[in-house]
mmCIF file of C-alpha atoms and ligand atoms in Angstrom:
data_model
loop_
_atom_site.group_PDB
_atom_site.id
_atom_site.type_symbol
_atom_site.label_atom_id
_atom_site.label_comp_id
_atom_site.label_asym_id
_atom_site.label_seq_id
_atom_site.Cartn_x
_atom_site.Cartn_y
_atom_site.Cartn_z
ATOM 1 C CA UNK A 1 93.850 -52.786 44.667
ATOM 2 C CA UNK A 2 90.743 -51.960 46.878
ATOM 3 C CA UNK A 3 90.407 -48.987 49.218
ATOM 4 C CA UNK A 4 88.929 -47.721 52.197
ATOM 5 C CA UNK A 5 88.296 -43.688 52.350
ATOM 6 C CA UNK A 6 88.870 -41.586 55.601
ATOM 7 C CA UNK A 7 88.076 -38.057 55.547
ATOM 8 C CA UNK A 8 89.660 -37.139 51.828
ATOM 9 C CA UNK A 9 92.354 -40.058 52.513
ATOM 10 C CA UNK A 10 91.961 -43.123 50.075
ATOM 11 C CA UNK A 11 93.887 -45.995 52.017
ATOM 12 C CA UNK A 12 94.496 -49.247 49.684
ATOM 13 C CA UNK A 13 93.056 -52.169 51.805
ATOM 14 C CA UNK A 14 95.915 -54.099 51.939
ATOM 15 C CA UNK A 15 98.749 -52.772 53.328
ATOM 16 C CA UNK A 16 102.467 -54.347 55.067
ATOM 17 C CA UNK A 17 102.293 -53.625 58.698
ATOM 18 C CA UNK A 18 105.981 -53.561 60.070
ATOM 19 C CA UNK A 19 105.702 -53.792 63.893
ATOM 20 C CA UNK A 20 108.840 -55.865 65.225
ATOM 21 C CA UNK A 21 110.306 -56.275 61.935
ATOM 22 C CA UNK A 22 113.975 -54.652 61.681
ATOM 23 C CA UNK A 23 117.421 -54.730 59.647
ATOM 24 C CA UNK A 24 117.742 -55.895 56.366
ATOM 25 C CA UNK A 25 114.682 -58.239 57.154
ATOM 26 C CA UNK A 26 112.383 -55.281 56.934
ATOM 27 C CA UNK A 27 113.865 -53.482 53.909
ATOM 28 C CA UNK A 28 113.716 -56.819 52.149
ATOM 29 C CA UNK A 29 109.886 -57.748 52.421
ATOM 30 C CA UNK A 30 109.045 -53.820 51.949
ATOM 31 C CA UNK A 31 110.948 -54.227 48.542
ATOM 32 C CA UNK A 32 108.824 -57.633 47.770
ATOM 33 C CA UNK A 33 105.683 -56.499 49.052
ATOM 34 C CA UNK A 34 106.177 -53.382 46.585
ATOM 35 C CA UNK A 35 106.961 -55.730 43.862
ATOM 36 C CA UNK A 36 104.248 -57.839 44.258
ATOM 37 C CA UNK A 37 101.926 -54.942 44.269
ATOM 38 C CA UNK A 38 101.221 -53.938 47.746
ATOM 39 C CA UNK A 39 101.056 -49.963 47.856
ATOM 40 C CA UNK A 40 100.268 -49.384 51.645
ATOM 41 C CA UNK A 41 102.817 -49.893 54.171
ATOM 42 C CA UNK A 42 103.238 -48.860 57.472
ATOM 43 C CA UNK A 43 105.373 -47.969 59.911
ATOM 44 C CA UNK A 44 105.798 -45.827 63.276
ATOM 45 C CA UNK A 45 109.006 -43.539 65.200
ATOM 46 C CA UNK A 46 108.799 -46.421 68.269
ATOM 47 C CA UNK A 47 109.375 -49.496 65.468
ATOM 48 C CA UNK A 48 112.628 -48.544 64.935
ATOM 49 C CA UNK A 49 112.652 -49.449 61.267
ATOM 50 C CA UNK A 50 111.712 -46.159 59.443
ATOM 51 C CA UNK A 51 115.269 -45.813 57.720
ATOM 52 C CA UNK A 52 114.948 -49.522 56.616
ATOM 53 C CA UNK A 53 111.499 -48.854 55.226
ATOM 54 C CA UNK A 54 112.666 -46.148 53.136
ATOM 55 C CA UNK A 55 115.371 -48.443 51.821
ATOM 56 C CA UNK A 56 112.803 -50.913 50.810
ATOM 57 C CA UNK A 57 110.725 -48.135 48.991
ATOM 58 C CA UNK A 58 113.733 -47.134 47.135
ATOM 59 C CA UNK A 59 115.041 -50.697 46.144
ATOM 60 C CA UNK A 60 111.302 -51.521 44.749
ATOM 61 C CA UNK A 61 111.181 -48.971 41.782
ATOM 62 C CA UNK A 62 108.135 -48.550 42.468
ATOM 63 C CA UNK A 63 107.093 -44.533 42.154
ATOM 64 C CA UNK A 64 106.882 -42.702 45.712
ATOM 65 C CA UNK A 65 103.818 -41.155 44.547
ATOM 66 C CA UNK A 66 102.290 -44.498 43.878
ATOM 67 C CA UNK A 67 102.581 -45.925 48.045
ATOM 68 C CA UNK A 68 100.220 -45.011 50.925
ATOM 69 C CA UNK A 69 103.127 -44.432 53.339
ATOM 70 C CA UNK A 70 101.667 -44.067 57.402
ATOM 71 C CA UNK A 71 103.902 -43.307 60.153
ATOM 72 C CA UNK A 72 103.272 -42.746 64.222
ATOM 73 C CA UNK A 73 104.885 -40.096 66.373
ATOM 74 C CA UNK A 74 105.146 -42.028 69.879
ATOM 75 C CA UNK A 75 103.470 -40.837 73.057
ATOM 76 C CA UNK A 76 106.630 -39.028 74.178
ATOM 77 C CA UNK A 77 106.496 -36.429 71.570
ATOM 78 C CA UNK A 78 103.294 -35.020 72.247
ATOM 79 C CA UNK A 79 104.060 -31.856 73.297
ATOM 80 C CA UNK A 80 103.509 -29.625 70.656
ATOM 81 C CA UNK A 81 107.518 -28.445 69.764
ATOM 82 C CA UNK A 82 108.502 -32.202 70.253
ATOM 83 C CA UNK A 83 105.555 -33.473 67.594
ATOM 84 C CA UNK A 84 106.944 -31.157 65.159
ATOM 85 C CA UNK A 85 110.425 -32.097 65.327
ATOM 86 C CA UNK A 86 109.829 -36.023 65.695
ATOM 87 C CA UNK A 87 108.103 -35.836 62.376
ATOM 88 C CA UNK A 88 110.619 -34.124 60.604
ATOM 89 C CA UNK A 89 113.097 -36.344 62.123
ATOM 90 C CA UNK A 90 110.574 -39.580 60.930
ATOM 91 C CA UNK A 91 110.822 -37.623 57.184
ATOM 92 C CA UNK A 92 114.513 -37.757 57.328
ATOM 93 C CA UNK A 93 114.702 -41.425 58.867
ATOM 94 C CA UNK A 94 112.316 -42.353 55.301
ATOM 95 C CA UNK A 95 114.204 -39.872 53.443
ATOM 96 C CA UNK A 96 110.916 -38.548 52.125
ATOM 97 C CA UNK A 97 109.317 -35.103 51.982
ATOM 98 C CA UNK A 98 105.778 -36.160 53.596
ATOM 99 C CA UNK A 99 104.399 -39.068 54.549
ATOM 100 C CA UNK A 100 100.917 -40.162 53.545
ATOM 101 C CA UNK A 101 99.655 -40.678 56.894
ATOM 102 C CA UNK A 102 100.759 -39.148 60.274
ATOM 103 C CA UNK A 103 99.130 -41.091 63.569
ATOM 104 C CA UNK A 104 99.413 -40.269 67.145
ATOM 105 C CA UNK A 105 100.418 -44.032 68.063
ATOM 106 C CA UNK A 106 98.591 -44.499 71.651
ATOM 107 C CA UNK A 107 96.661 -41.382 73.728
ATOM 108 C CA UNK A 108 98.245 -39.800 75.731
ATOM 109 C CA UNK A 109 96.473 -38.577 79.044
ATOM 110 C CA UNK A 110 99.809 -36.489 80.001
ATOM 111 C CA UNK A 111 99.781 -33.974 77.430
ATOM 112 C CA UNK A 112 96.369 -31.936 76.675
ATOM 113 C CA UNK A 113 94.785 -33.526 73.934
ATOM 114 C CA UNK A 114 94.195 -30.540 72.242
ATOM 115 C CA UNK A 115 97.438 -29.354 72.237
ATOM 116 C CA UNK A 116 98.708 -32.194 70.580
ATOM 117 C CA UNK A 117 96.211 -32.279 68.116
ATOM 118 C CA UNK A 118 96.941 -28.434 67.069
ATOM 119 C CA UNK A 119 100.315 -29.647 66.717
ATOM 120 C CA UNK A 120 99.284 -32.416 64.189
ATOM 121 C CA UNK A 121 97.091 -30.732 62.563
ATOM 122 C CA UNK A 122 100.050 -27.652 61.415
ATOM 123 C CA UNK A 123 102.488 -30.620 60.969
ATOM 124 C CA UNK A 124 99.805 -31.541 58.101
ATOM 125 C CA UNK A 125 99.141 -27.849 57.279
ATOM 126 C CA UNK A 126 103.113 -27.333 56.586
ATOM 127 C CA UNK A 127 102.834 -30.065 54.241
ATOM 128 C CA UNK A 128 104.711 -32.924 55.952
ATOM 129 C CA UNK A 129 101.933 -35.167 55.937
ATOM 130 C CA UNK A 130 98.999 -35.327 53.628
ATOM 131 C CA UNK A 131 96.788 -36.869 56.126
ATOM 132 C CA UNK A 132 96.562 -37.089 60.068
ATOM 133 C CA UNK A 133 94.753 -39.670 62.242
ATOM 134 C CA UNK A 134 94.871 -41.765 65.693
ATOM 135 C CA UNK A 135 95.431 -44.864 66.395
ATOM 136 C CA UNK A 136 94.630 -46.766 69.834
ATOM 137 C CA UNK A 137 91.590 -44.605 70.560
ATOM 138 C CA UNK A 138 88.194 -45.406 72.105
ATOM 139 C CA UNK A 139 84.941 -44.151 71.652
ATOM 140 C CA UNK A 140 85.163 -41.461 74.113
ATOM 141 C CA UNK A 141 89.090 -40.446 72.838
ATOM 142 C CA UNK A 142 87.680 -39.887 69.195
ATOM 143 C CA UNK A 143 84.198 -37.698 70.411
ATOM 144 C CA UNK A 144 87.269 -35.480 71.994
ATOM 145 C CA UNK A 145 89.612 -35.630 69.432
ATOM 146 C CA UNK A 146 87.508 -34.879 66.844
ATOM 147 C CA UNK A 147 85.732 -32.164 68.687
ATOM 148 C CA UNK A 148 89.424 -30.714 69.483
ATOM 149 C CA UNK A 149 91.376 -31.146 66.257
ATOM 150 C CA UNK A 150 91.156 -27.855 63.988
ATOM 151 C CA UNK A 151 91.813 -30.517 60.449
ATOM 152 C CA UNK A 152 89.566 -34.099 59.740
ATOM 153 C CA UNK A 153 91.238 -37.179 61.032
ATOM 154 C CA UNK A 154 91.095 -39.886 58.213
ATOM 155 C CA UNK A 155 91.655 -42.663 60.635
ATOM 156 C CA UNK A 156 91.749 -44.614 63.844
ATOM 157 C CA UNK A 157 94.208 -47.577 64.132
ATOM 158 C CA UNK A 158 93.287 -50.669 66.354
ATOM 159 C CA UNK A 159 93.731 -53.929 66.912
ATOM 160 C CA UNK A 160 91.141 -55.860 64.963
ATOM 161 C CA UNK A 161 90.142 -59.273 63.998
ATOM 162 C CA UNK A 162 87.608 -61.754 64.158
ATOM 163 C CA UNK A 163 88.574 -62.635 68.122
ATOM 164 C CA UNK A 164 88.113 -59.393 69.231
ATOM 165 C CA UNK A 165 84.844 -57.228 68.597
ATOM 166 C CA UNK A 166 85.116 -53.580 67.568
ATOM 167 C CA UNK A 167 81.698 -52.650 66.531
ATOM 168 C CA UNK A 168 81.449 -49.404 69.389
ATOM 169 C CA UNK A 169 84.878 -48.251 67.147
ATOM 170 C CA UNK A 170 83.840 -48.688 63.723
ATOM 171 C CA UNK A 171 80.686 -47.253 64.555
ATOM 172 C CA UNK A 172 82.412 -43.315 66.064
ATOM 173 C CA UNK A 173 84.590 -44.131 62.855
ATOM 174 C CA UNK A 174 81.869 -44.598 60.518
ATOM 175 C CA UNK A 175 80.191 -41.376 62.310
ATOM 176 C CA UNK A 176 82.963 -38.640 61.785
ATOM 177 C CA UNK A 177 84.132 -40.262 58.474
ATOM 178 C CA UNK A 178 87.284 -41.676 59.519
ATOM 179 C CA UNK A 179 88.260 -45.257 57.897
ATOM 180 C CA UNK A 180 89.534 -47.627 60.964
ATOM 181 C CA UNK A 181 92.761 -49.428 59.681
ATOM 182 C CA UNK A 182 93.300 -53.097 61.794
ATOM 183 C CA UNK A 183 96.510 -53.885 63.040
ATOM 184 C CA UNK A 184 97.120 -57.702 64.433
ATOM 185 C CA UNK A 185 94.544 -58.348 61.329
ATOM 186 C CA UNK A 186 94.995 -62.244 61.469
ATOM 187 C CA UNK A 187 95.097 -62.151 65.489
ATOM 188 C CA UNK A 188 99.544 -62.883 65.862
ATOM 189 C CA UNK A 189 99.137 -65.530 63.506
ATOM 190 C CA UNK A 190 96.148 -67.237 65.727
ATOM 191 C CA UNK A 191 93.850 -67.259 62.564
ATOM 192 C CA UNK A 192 96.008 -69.562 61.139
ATOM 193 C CA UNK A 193 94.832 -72.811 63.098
ATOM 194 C CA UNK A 194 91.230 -71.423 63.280
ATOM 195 C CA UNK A 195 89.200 -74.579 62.080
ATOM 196 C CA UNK A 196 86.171 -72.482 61.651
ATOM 197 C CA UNK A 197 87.756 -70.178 59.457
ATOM 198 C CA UNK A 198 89.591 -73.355 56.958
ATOM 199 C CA UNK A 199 86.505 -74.474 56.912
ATOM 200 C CA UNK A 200 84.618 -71.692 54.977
ATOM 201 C CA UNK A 201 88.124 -71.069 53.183
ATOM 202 C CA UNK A 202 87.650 -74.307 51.522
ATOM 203 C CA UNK A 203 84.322 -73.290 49.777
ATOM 204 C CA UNK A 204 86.684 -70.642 48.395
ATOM 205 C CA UNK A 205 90.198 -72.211 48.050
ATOM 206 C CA UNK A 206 91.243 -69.699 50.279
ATOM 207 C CA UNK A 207 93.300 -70.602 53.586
ATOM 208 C CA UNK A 208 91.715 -69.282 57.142
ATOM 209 C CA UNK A 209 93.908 -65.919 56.870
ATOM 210 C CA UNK A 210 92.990 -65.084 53.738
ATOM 211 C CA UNK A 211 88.982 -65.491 54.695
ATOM 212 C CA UNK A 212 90.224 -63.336 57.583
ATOM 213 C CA UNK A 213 90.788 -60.741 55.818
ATOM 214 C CA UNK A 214 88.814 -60.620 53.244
ATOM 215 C CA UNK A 215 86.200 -60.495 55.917
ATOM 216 C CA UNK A 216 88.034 -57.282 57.643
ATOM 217 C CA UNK A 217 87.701 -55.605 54.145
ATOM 218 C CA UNK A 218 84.140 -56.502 53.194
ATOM 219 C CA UNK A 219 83.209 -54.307 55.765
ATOM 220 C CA UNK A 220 85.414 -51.299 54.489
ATOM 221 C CA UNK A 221 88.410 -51.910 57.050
ATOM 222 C CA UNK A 222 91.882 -51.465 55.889
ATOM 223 C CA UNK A 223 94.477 -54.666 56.928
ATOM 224 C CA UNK A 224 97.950 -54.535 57.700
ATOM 225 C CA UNK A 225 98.870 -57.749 58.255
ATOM 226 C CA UNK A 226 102.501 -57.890 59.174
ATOM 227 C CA UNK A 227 104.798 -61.160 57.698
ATOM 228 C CA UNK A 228 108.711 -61.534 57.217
ATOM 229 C CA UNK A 229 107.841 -64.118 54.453
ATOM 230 C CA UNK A 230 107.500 -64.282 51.132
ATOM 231 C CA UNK A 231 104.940 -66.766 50.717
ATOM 232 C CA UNK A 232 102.503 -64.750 53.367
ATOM 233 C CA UNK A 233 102.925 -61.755 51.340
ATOM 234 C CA UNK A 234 101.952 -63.436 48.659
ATOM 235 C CA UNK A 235 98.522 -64.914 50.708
ATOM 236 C CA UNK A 236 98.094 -62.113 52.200
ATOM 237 C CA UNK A 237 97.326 -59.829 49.089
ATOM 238 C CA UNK A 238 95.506 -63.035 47.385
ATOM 239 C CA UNK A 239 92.086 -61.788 49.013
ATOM 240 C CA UNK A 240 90.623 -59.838 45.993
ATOM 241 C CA UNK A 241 89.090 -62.633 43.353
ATOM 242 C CA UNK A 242 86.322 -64.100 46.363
ATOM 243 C CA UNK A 243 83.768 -62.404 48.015
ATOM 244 C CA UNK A 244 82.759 -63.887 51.185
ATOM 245 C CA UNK A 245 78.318 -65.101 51.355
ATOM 246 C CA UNK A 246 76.254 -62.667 54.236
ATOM 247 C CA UNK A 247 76.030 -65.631 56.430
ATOM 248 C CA UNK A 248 80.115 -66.146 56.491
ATOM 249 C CA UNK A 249 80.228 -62.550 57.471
ATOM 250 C CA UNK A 250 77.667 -63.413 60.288
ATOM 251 C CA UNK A 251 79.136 -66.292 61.380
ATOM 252 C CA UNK A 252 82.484 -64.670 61.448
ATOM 253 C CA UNK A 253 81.198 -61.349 63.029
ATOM 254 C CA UNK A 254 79.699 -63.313 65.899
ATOM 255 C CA UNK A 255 83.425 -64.873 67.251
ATOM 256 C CA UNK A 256 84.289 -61.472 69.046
ATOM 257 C CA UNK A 257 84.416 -60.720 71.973
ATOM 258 C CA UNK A 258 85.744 -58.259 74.133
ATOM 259 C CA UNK A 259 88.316 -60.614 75.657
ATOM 260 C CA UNK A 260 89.829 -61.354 72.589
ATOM 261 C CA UNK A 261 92.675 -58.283 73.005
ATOM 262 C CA UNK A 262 95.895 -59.286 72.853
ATOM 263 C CA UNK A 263 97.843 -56.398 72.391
ATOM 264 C CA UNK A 264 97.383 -54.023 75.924
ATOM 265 C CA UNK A 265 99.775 -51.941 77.866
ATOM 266 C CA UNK A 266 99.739 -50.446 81.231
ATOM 267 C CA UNK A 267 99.626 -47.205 79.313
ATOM 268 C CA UNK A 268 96.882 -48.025 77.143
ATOM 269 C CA UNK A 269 93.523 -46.522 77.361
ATOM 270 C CA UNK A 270 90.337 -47.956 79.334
ATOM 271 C CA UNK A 271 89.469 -50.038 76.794
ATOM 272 C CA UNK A 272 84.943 -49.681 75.379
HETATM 273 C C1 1BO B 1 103.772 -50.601 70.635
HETATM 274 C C2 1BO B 1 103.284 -50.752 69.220
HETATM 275 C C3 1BO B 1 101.897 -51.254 69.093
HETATM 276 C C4 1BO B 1 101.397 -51.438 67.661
HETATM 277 O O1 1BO B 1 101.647 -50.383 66.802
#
């Protein structure tokens, strides 16, 4: 499997993103993803789903040393006793030791950023998480935080696909080394009807999802494209015989736009 590399942190490019998935439904496609060879998965404190993830490691025989496991403490936990103890409690939840990846899920502006960042940064140093990172962070958040935070960050997670143009973020990632991981990778399932998309899939014999993402990792970005099914696991990993021409890349590049966010929050930051 491909990877991406963040500050010392090899991430495999295709990973199972968990958002909204819960119950037995979760453990159940972390077990098949596993099987069918997926070794990134992710998950975060506010999904609700860490205990069923673990199950799903477990059930998949697959070694623990051999999956890129990322978790998120949530915004609530920031202050610097409460990060500590919500990843422990995230460790017990996965019944693992450390996790690959610890993220601070969304800034913020509440507790010092600093402060929280310390905290991360001796939850890694204790050796509860191998790497630490952000996700949810603009330009301006990752100039501070990486200014602030006394170990690398090997990531920033955001919302990325073709509707929705990130270039001001991969460019700070690309800067201070981080690798940018892309969550909502085929756009909530949007991608799917995108005639644009079939259409240079067909050159390929590859569907509009899978051109989707093969495009996010031509250009060094980690997916995590999250599915309940079977069969979408199955497309979903089915992006490393083809290598998409220059011109697709173009062509594909130039359908973002600012507007095309569709994950936002009254919390959430003032977007670049
Ligand atoms: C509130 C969760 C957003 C994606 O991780």
């Amino acid at each position: 499997m491909n990877s991406v590399e963040g500050n010392g942190a090899t991430i495999p490019a295709i990973g199972l993103g968990t958002w909204e998935l819960r119950g037995r439904t979760c453990a159940r496609i972390v077990e098949q993803a596993l099987r069918l060879g997926y070794r990134h998965i992710d998950t975060a404190q506010i999904y609700d789903n860490e205990r069923e993830v673990g199950d799903g490691l477990r059930a998949s025989g697959v070694k623990r040393d051999d999956v890129f496991v990322t978790t998120k403490v949530w915004t609530s936990h920031f202050a610097p006793n409460d990060l500590e103890r919500s990843a422990k409690e995230s460790l017990a939840r996965l019944r693992l030791t450390e996790v690959d990846l610890l993220l601070l899920h969304w800034p913020n502006p509440q507790v010092p950023l600093s402060e929280t960042l310390g905290a991360l940064a001796r939850v890694r140093q204790q050796g509860l998480a191998r790497y630490i990172g952000v996700s949810n962070f603009t330009v301006a958040l990752i100039e501070e935080a990486v200014a602030a935070c006394p170990e690398p960050l090997a990531c920033n997670q955001v919302e990325y696909h073709p509707y929705l143009d990130q270039a001001r973020v991969m460019q700070a990632c690309a800067r201070h080394g981080m690798a940018l991981v892309a969550y909502s990778p085929i756009a909530r399932g949007r991608i799917k009807g995108d005639r644009a998309l079939a259409r240079i899939g067909d050159r390929y014999r590859k569907t509009a999802a899978q051109v989707c993402l093969r495009w996010l990792v031509q250009q060094d970005v980690s997916a995590i494209p999250r599915t309940s099914k079977l069969e979408r696991l199955q497309e979903n990993i089915g992006i490393f015989d083809f290598e998409l021409s220059d011109e697709d890349m173009r062509e594909i590049s130039a359908m973002g736009s600012a507007r095309g966010r569709l994950t936002d929050f009254g919390f959430a930051p003032k977007w670049d």
